[in-house]
XYZ file of C-alpha atoms in Angstrom:
622
model
C 133.392 120.426 111.341
C 131.725 120.685 107.962
C 128.649 122.876 107.943
C 125.447 121.302 106.616
C 123.771 123.410 103.988
C 120.392 125.060 104.874
C 118.504 122.938 102.453
C 119.749 119.520 103.692
C 119.061 120.671 107.345
C 115.824 121.550 106.281
C 115.027 118.398 104.917
C 116.361 116.379 107.983
C 114.106 118.290 109.928
C 111.120 117.789 107.480
C 111.897 114.001 107.712
C 112.078 113.987 111.564
C 108.902 115.721 111.664
C 107.202 113.345 109.048
C 108.328 110.421 111.150
C 106.933 111.841 114.306
C 103.699 112.560 112.655
C 103.684 109.113 111.115
C 104.149 107.793 114.684
C 101.266 109.853 116.076
C 98.624 109.694 113.366
C 99.086 106.101 111.986
C 96.559 103.477 111.376
C 96.009 103.594 115.195
C 98.205 102.258 117.950
C 98.468 98.891 118.604
C 96.955 97.408 121.795
C 99.449 94.813 121.917
C 103.177 95.190 122.244
C 104.757 95.594 118.817
C 106.080 92.086 117.357
C 109.793 92.239 116.354
C 110.188 91.449 112.708
C 112.335 92.122 109.682
C 111.041 93.443 106.651
C 111.842 91.059 103.664
C 110.819 90.847 100.003
C 107.520 89.090 99.649
C 106.000 87.645 96.216
C 102.397 87.375 94.717
C 100.764 86.503 91.524
C 97.305 86.536 90.010
C 94.415 89.053 88.925
C 94.757 91.666 86.064
C 91.562 93.022 87.010
C 93.006 94.618 90.427
C 96.732 94.838 89.145
C 96.523 98.502 88.729
C 95.380 98.848 92.285
C 98.231 96.559 93.335
C 100.954 98.391 91.400
C 99.799 101.846 93.223
C 99.978 99.904 96.603
C 103.424 98.589 95.915
C 104.700 101.686 94.592
C 103.248 103.489 97.906
C 104.925 101.113 100.252
C 108.340 101.096 98.802
C 109.354 104.308 100.777
C 108.781 102.193 103.869
C 111.293 99.485 102.956
C 108.456 97.116 101.757
C 109.365 95.015 98.820
C 106.597 93.401 97.050
C 106.748 91.837 93.445
C 103.590 90.848 91.936
C 103.154 88.928 88.452
C 99.631 90.063 86.988
C 99.496 86.797 84.961
C 95.560 86.213 85.447
C 93.490 84.832 88.630
C 93.749 81.416 87.566
C 97.676 81.399 87.328
C 97.810 83.212 90.798
C 95.322 80.351 92.458
C 97.565 77.708 90.951
C 101.114 79.467 91.998
C 99.401 79.813 95.644
C 98.402 76.106 95.482
C 101.846 75.052 94.396
C 103.479 77.157 96.983
C 105.573 79.096 94.772
C 104.124 82.533 95.890
C 103.419 84.004 99.498
C 99.827 85.465 98.354
C 97.727 85.578 95.311
C 94.891 87.831 94.135
C 91.795 86.552 92.514
C 88.227 87.326 91.598
C 87.555 83.593 91.816
C 87.426 81.456 94.956
C 88.681 77.887 94.939
C 86.015 75.128 94.747
C 84.554 76.315 91.248
C 83.644 73.536 88.757
C 84.469 74.730 85.388
C 83.693 73.244 82.145
C 82.759 70.305 84.255
C 86.188 70.013 86.145
C 86.080 70.757 89.802
C 89.082 73.010 91.198
C 89.783 71.290 94.630
C 91.019 73.895 97.291
C 94.737 73.698 98.065
C 96.350 71.716 101.011
C 97.940 74.838 102.209
C 96.032 76.910 104.822
C 94.517 79.957 103.499
C 91.806 82.694 103.886
C 90.100 85.148 101.495
C 90.489 88.769 102.207
C 88.519 91.676 100.029
C 91.043 94.339 98.875
C 89.223 96.430 96.236
C 85.968 96.982 94.402
C 85.251 98.200 90.924
C 83.292 97.524 87.676
C 84.022 95.233 85.071
C 83.608 97.473 82.042
C 83.191 97.169 78.067
C 85.908 99.192 76.569
C 85.478 99.926 72.687
C 86.452 101.705 69.807
C 83.961 103.189 67.474
C 84.027 106.223 65.158
C 81.030 108.145 63.119
C 82.057 110.377 60.479
C 85.698 110.376 62.028
C 84.404 111.341 65.373
C 85.085 108.850 68.327
C 81.941 107.708 70.113
C 82.256 108.195 73.816
C 78.815 107.755 74.989
C 77.671 104.235 73.829
C 74.876 102.683 75.722
C 74.302 99.028 76.005
C 71.468 96.923 77.542
C 72.258 93.769 79.382
C 70.776 91.557 76.719
C 72.637 93.583 74.053
C 75.825 92.810 75.592
C 74.820 89.140 75.967
C 74.248 89.118 72.140
C 77.358 90.681 71.312
C 79.618 88.241 73.505
C 77.623 85.195 72.130
C 77.753 86.102 68.638
C 73.969 86.966 68.013
C 74.624 90.715 67.597
C 77.383 91.304 64.908
C 76.679 94.606 63.312
C 77.091 98.152 65.124
C 73.702 99.213 63.542
C 71.821 96.207 65.040
C 68.363 97.276 65.967
C 69.168 96.297 69.628
C 72.220 98.749 69.809
C 70.188 101.373 67.791
C 67.361 101.250 70.637
C 69.901 101.681 73.295
C 71.446 104.656 71.503
C 68.845 107.279 70.402
C 70.511 110.395 68.989
C 73.501 108.793 66.977
C 73.487 107.058 63.509
C 75.430 103.989 64.126
C 77.551 102.661 60.932
C 76.740 99.167 59.550
C 80.315 97.896 60.560
C 81.155 94.465 62.016
C 81.330 94.229 65.810
C 84.758 92.569 66.766
C 84.353 91.243 70.380
C 87.820 90.906 72.010
C 88.023 88.114 74.956
C 90.536 86.893 77.228
C 92.596 83.792 76.025
C 94.193 82.857 79.630
C 92.325 82.051 82.766
C 90.833 85.075 84.058
C 89.097 86.490 86.951
C 87.449 89.320 84.620
C 86.022 86.645 82.320
C 84.780 84.670 85.755
C 82.787 88.114 86.495
C 81.383 88.416 82.860
C 80.436 84.892 82.584
C 78.837 84.582 86.184
C 76.704 87.508 85.048
C 75.914 85.826 81.633
C 74.823 82.637 83.295
C 72.735 84.265 85.903
C 70.927 86.691 83.681
C 70.823 85.078 80.094
C 71.399 81.218 80.795
C 69.664 80.180 77.659
C 71.676 82.222 75.200
C 74.959 81.557 77.295
C 74.274 77.856 77.339
C 73.472 77.749 73.459
C 76.853 79.588 72.908
C 78.728 77.143 75.171
C 77.425 74.286 73.275
C 78.558 75.436 70.055
C 82.053 76.072 71.463
C 82.003 72.437 72.749
C 81.416 73.218 76.381
C 79.814 71.219 79.014
C 76.282 72.740 79.470
C 74.895 74.184 81.634
C 77.869 76.346 81.243
C 78.170 78.366 84.294
C 81.065 80.305 85.387
C 84.280 79.820 83.532
C 87.599 81.759 83.804
C 88.676 80.819 80.195
C 86.158 82.270 77.423
C 85.041 79.959 75.073
C 85.206 80.807 71.301
C 83.418 79.551 68.348
C 85.040 79.064 64.808
C 84.213 81.716 62.334
C 82.363 84.154 64.869
C 85.355 86.576 64.511
C 86.312 86.730 68.148
C 89.553 88.046 69.077
C 91.533 86.362 72.097
C 94.147 88.121 73.840
C 96.386 87.317 77.021
C 96.000 89.423 79.995
C 93.948 92.843 80.273
C 96.657 95.001 79.419
C 97.040 93.113 75.998
C 93.312 93.255 75.535
C 93.216 96.978 76.316
C 96.002 97.530 73.973
C 94.599 95.764 71.143
C 91.213 97.834 71.340
C 93.148 101.330 71.016
C 95.241 100.186 68.007
C 94.484 101.925 64.738
C 93.433 98.703 63.045
C 90.961 97.832 65.750
C 87.898 99.932 64.642
C 84.665 98.046 65.686
C 86.345 96.240 68.487
C 84.824 95.971 71.940
C 86.243 93.907 74.996
C 85.741 93.636 78.820
C 88.401 95.053 81.483
C 88.322 96.634 84.569
C 87.438 100.105 84.203
C 90.897 101.227 85.358
C 92.417 100.171 81.959
C 89.976 102.445 80.066
C 90.971 105.432 82.349
C 94.537 104.546 81.547
C 94.395 104.499 77.719
C 91.836 107.607 77.554
C 89.235 105.529 76.082
C 85.621 105.157 76.822
C 83.495 102.456 78.220
C 79.882 101.600 77.484
C 77.106 102.798 79.894
C 75.141 99.547 80.905
C 71.404 99.512 81.384
C 70.488 98.711 85.193
C 67.208 97.296 86.722
C 65.817 100.815 87.362
C 65.893 101.650 83.567
C 68.986 103.683 83.547
C 72.208 103.716 81.658
C 75.129 104.018 84.158
C 79.091 104.153 83.998
C 81.242 102.110 86.281
C 82.320 105.059 88.463
C 83.321 104.695 91.981
C 79.906 105.877 93.217
C 77.916 103.644 91.083
C 79.994 100.582 91.821
C 79.579 101.635 95.704
C 75.885 101.892 95.508
C 75.381 98.388 93.592
C 77.702 96.655 95.978
C 75.297 97.492 98.928
C 73.084 94.770 97.571
C 76.039 92.175 97.661
C 75.710 89.121 99.939
C 78.872 88.346 101.724
C 79.306 85.095 103.538
C 79.958 86.221 107.187
C 80.540 82.950 108.586
C 83.962 82.863 110.086
C 83.960 79.034 110.145
C 83.115 78.951 106.621
C 85.868 77.997 104.067
C 84.132 80.435 101.784
C 84.200 83.237 104.547
C 83.917 86.906 103.048
C 83.174 85.408 99.562
C 80.506 87.245 97.606
C 77.191 86.428 95.829
C 76.311 89.034 93.397
C 72.717 88.213 92.329
C 71.152 91.145 94.409
C 73.941 93.378 92.653
C 72.660 92.560 89.157
C 69.189 93.371 90.035
C 69.668 96.168 92.545
C 66.671 98.503 91.788
C 68.601 101.752 92.824
C 69.038 104.040 89.683
C 72.473 104.822 90.499
C 73.937 101.441 90.336
C 76.392 99.858 87.932
C 75.095 96.225 87.310
C 78.462 94.439 86.988
C 80.275 95.431 90.160
C 82.260 93.106 92.283
C 85.040 92.862 94.891
C 88.475 91.299 94.345
C 90.396 89.055 96.707
C 93.734 88.313 98.132
C 94.423 84.708 99.183
C 96.509 84.992 102.131
C 98.326 82.092 104.133
C 97.194 81.106 107.600
C 99.968 78.678 108.672
C 103.603 78.889 108.680
C 104.120 76.405 105.492
C 106.773 77.170 102.761
C 107.347 79.369 101.105
C 105.991 81.609 104.088
C 108.299 82.698 106.955
C 107.721 84.780 110.059
C 109.293 87.614 108.421
C 107.473 87.312 105.339
C 104.072 87.214 107.408
C 105.261 90.228 109.259
C 106.030 92.045 105.958
C 102.686 90.812 104.334
C 100.772 92.258 107.380
C 102.529 95.601 107.081
C 101.276 95.628 103.190
C 97.852 94.665 104.071
C 97.515 97.104 106.790
C 98.512 99.814 104.419
C 96.303 98.923 101.334
C 93.369 98.524 103.651
C 93.217 101.978 105.011
C 95.425 104.523 103.525
C 95.682 102.547 100.085
C 91.966 102.840 99.592
C 92.180 106.660 99.118
C 93.500 106.676 95.549
C 91.182 103.935 94.206
C 88.556 106.160 92.873
C 91.076 108.086 90.806
C 92.322 104.917 89.284
C 89.026 103.644 88.338
C 88.018 101.317 91.156
C 85.666 101.808 94.013
C 87.307 101.620 97.786
C 86.032 99.029 100.162
C 83.167 99.771 102.553
C 83.894 99.624 106.412
C 82.188 96.494 106.804
C 84.697 94.682 104.396
C 87.432 96.673 105.938
C 86.765 95.487 109.345
C 86.388 91.911 108.239
C 89.678 91.886 106.043
C 91.565 93.401 109.301
C 90.508 90.430 111.145
C 91.796 88.196 108.341
C 95.249 89.949 108.546
C 95.588 88.926 112.070
C 95.489 85.132 110.939
C 98.887 85.480 108.973
C 101.509 83.783 110.923
C 104.293 86.349 111.989
C 102.124 89.518 111.589
C 102.549 92.293 114.045
C 98.898 92.660 114.920
C 97.428 96.226 114.897
C 94.432 97.726 116.604
C 93.372 100.037 113.872
C 91.556 103.368 114.529
C 89.221 103.266 111.321
C 88.198 106.941 111.804
C 91.892 107.921 110.679
C 91.693 105.619 107.396
C 90.524 108.534 105.241
C 88.637 105.916 103.175
C 86.121 107.964 101.204
C 83.360 105.280 102.188
C 83.653 105.466 105.627
C 80.858 107.224 107.564
C 80.663 107.495 111.461
C 77.177 106.024 111.589
C 78.562 103.017 109.663
C 76.789 103.653 106.492
C 78.644 103.602 103.172
C 79.358 107.314 102.772
C 80.176 106.936 98.941
C 77.194 105.329 98.379
C 74.981 107.689 100.487
C 76.361 110.660 98.447
C 76.181 109.118 94.863
C 74.649 111.532 92.477
C 71.365 110.381 90.663
C 71.742 109.683 86.978
C 70.916 112.351 84.673
C 67.447 112.440 82.977
C 69.362 111.878 79.638
C 70.502 108.365 80.719
C 67.073 107.174 80.990
C 66.265 104.362 78.913
C 64.304 105.403 75.477
C 65.487 109.197 75.863
C 67.842 110.743 73.593
C 71.227 109.937 75.030
C 73.643 112.067 76.919
C 76.795 113.402 75.004
C 78.916 113.250 78.111
C 82.026 110.916 77.524
C 82.742 107.819 79.837
C 85.745 106.261 81.190
C 88.797 107.750 80.168
C 87.639 109.512 77.389
C 87.483 113.436 77.071
C 85.592 114.533 74.000
C 81.841 114.636 74.257
C 79.837 112.826 71.226
C 77.431 114.721 68.865
C 73.826 113.744 69.306
C 71.228 114.357 66.765
C 68.688 115.895 69.088
C 68.933 117.564 72.622
C 67.989 115.423 75.288
C 66.999 116.713 78.802
C 70.095 117.899 80.573
C 72.222 118.130 77.380
C 73.237 121.106 75.476
C 74.153 119.849 72.177
C 72.656 121.794 68.971
C 75.144 120.889 66.394
C 73.508 120.006 63.059
C 73.987 116.302 62.097
C 77.208 115.432 60.252
C 77.090 115.087 56.428
C 77.166 111.773 54.782
C 80.826 110.744 53.988
C 82.547 108.030 52.240
C 84.023 105.057 53.693
C 87.912 104.694 54.006
C 90.244 102.221 55.697
C 91.926 103.440 58.842
C 95.678 103.570 59.184
C 97.412 100.056 59.301
C 98.477 99.041 62.723
C 101.429 97.086 63.675
C 99.848 94.187 65.589
C 98.250 91.421 63.284
C 95.016 89.849 64.630
C 95.377 86.053 65.615
C 95.169 83.768 62.378
C 91.727 82.540 61.843
C 89.904 84.480 64.788
C 88.567 87.420 63.002
C 86.493 87.703 59.678
C 88.151 90.412 57.365
C 91.558 90.199 58.846
C 90.591 92.662 61.727
C 90.875 96.031 59.626
C 87.508 97.650 59.696
C 86.508 100.819 57.592
C 85.538 103.966 59.372
C 82.882 106.389 58.039
C 84.413 109.731 57.312
C 82.969 112.764 55.931
C 82.283 116.589 56.120
C 80.996 116.307 59.632
C 82.555 117.670 62.855
C 85.983 116.569 63.549
C 86.877 115.050 67.038
C 86.214 117.805 69.610
C 89.714 117.154 71.195
C 92.839 115.140 71.353
C 92.921 113.041 74.683
C 95.938 114.237 76.738
C 98.266 111.539 77.953
C 97.524 109.863 80.899
C 98.515 111.128 84.368
C 101.387 109.612 86.010
C 100.769 107.410 89.095
C 100.197 109.268 92.238
C 102.055 107.837 95.110
C 100.456 108.198 98.630
C 102.798 108.310 101.631
C 99.889 107.065 103.880
C 100.556 105.975 107.191
C 102.344 102.762 108.135
C 102.364 101.547 111.855
C 105.887 100.648 113.014
C 107.548 101.226 109.784
C 109.595 104.261 108.867
C 110.332 105.614 105.303
C 113.502 104.623 103.960
C 114.255 107.650 102.099
C 116.126 110.631 103.386
C 114.742 113.352 101.425
C 111.511 115.394 102.059
C 108.198 113.561 102.833
C 106.200 112.318 99.819
C 103.285 114.423 99.080
C 99.667 113.662 99.661
C 98.104 111.857 96.582
C 96.135 114.196 94.247
C 92.680 112.614 94.070
C 90.215 114.375 91.594
C 86.732 113.492 92.419
C 83.713 114.099 90.333
C 80.727 115.667 91.721
C 77.926 118.211 90.850
C 79.925 121.013 92.566
C 82.006 123.793 90.913
C 85.738 122.914 90.792
C 87.415 123.733 94.410
C 91.143 123.465 95.358
C 91.637 122.206 98.933
C 94.898 122.488 100.766
C 96.088 119.635 102.568
C 99.080 119.054 105.077
C 100.859 115.845 104.303
C 102.663 115.352 107.463
C 100.668 117.582 110.011
C 103.303 119.994 110.721
C 101.947 123.025 109.085
C 104.552 122.994 106.296
C 104.051 123.831 102.662
C 100.628 122.120 101.746
C 99.902 119.695 98.909
C 97.089 120.484 96.551
C 94.057 118.235 96.121
C 91.555 118.982 93.406
C 88.040 118.159 92.866
C 86.528 118.080 89.312
C 83.064 119.355 88.488
C 80.643 117.116 87.235
C 78.851 119.650 85.118
C 79.967 119.533 81.299
C 81.080 122.831 79.852
C 80.133 124.246 76.620
C 82.659 124.951 73.715
C 82.610 125.630 69.959
C 83.398 122.528 68.061
C 86.361 122.331 65.913
C 84.265 123.026 62.590
C 83.943 126.441 63.489
C 80.251 127.000 62.950
C 79.763 128.550 66.526
C 77.331 125.978 67.636
C 77.490 124.557 71.256
C 78.799 121.032 71.972
C 78.845 119.872 75.593
C 82.515 118.985 76.424
C 83.991 116.670 78.868
C 84.256 117.411 82.522
C 87.375 119.105 83.216
C 89.682 117.374 85.906
C 92.021 119.497 87.719
C 95.204 117.794 88.289
C 97.313 119.893 90.487
C 100.798 119.227 91.145
C 101.897 118.952 94.847
C 103.788 121.908 96.201
C 107.325 120.884 97.172
C 108.336 120.573 100.689
C 111.762 121.931 99.990
C 112.828 125.391 100.967
C 112.465 128.091 98.399
C 115.597 129.180 96.812
C 115.097 132.778 97.439
C 116.433 134.716 100.385
C 116.009 132.851 103.851
C 116.722 133.856 107.523
C 119.596 131.483 107.471
C 121.033 133.506 104.808
C 120.613 136.662 106.725
C 122.496 135.021 109.644
C 125.350 134.146 107.290
C 125.816 137.604 106.110
C 125.801 139.095 109.562
C 128.402 136.513 110.598
C 130.653 137.465 107.755
C 130.215 141.168 108.658
C 131.089 140.363 112.333
C 134.097 138.490 111.197
C 135.312 141.466 108.897
C 134.901 143.750 111.841
C 136.800 141.648 114.213
C 139.556 140.864 111.730
C 140.020 144.275 110.186
C 138.589 146.669 112.669
C 141.405 146.463 115.419
C 144.400 147.454 112.894
C 142.431 150.372 111.498
C 141.589 151.635 114.985
C 145.233 151.094 115.981
C 146.384 153.207 113.018
C 144.068 155.914 113.712
C 144.978 156.164 117.384
C 148.711 156.208 116.364
C 148.268 159.083 113.918
C 146.475 161.131 116.680
C 149.380 160.452 119.138
C 151.804 162.291 116.781
């Protein structure tokens, strides 16, 4: 029989141990007998706002043989496809039954339910430079945002923006708002906020665009000819447009995850407490403690949200434009759903509602609080064909879960810095995915910037990009000048984005299909005020080689700027992205190797020893 190499034997042992561990510590043993079902491919469509989270989860569950196809074509398309029975599920930030531009959208005849899947902040990603240095700490009040996206504020040095940003000298360049051209949940999030907080400004703009007023919520952003707005399909294209070289002066709205992917900043928004805050996982978690959730299980709008309290939340840690995204799931065995598809969809849902929430903060989202996970689990049980699981939520490892039932992430959220206060010289710290701090003219409380102001420079045009703006939608063709001069150069070059981390998680009743070593635990940097720490974790619970989990310090470091003048500039918080240690056995000398050598020596003694001994005895006999 052919012997199995030691490395392969080790991998088999690791895989076996992983299977035992997953069975032992899964999402919780089912109180009911497991339903027999087959894993089959399932399809979904919808939200770009939550598509980065969906991509993460789809990659995670592939190791269990769960195949999910998701077309991120926008919330409106997803709802339409579910309604037309062309997909098994949809993802949307907009429920059915909304009146948009005077047209009522009736719910589908197909039976369905809403299920919250992830939280996050609708953010304002932008490209702006001062003297060649990228601005990464922009602050905007709500009225300023409304003015920009209704065409009332058109220059970056508008007095309203200047008042928001004491400490930087803003250039007199045109603002180019970038909006979604397709039906979008992200647009619905922004326009809901505009209609609730600035109805007069919003209705006046809609009237100029030929919309029915009062305007209210809309999934397709209205544009007015001659206002210079750029319209882009999908969040990926909108974010991509802002990062192009010819897109100086642009600002658009996306889920914060896209800015992190692109290493680009997002604007801090002024909240009701008078602080400018970023759409971090903690700030979103705090804001959503004021969300009103429809908790009537008999209501067709069960688990949908009302965000008025979020917009006005008085906690200084809140990000105002925070919300949830929903999965629209089938609740009756109607085409295209089959029992096996329901079984598979249930396995997928149990994964992302528990283990899948761990990586959300690192991606730019905020994990669901325990009350919504509990409610969502109850919704999963309505899917025909599902293998109903009784989840042990204490083993979910969700960052929001607290034994007392409170939202742990919100409880532990840090207070804003003194330099985030309205009217105070701003913090230099970067936001979103940006890495370099921004020079500010005078030190603010908590800041360490002492670099002298940049010298005045001349105006030059940036390098020409490859993509052309939409004809007739932008003034000046979309290429905007950048102010350059003898001031400090950008403090750093943003590193390439980190690759997606796949979390093995635990999935009840499903074993990984791979035969290699178990996938390592996800690397989840978390921003806090503590010093960086490296924590070892055991991905499969068998004491094998640990993966490494990193925490990043929330404090800014101090470095010398590239200008070489020796003055201090606050640098971006360092994020330690540790590489998980491989579970494979070392290529060095092992115990198995020692046994093999001893076996060879024994074989040599058995084969060679007797003849030598016989000859020796024969010589003595002579």
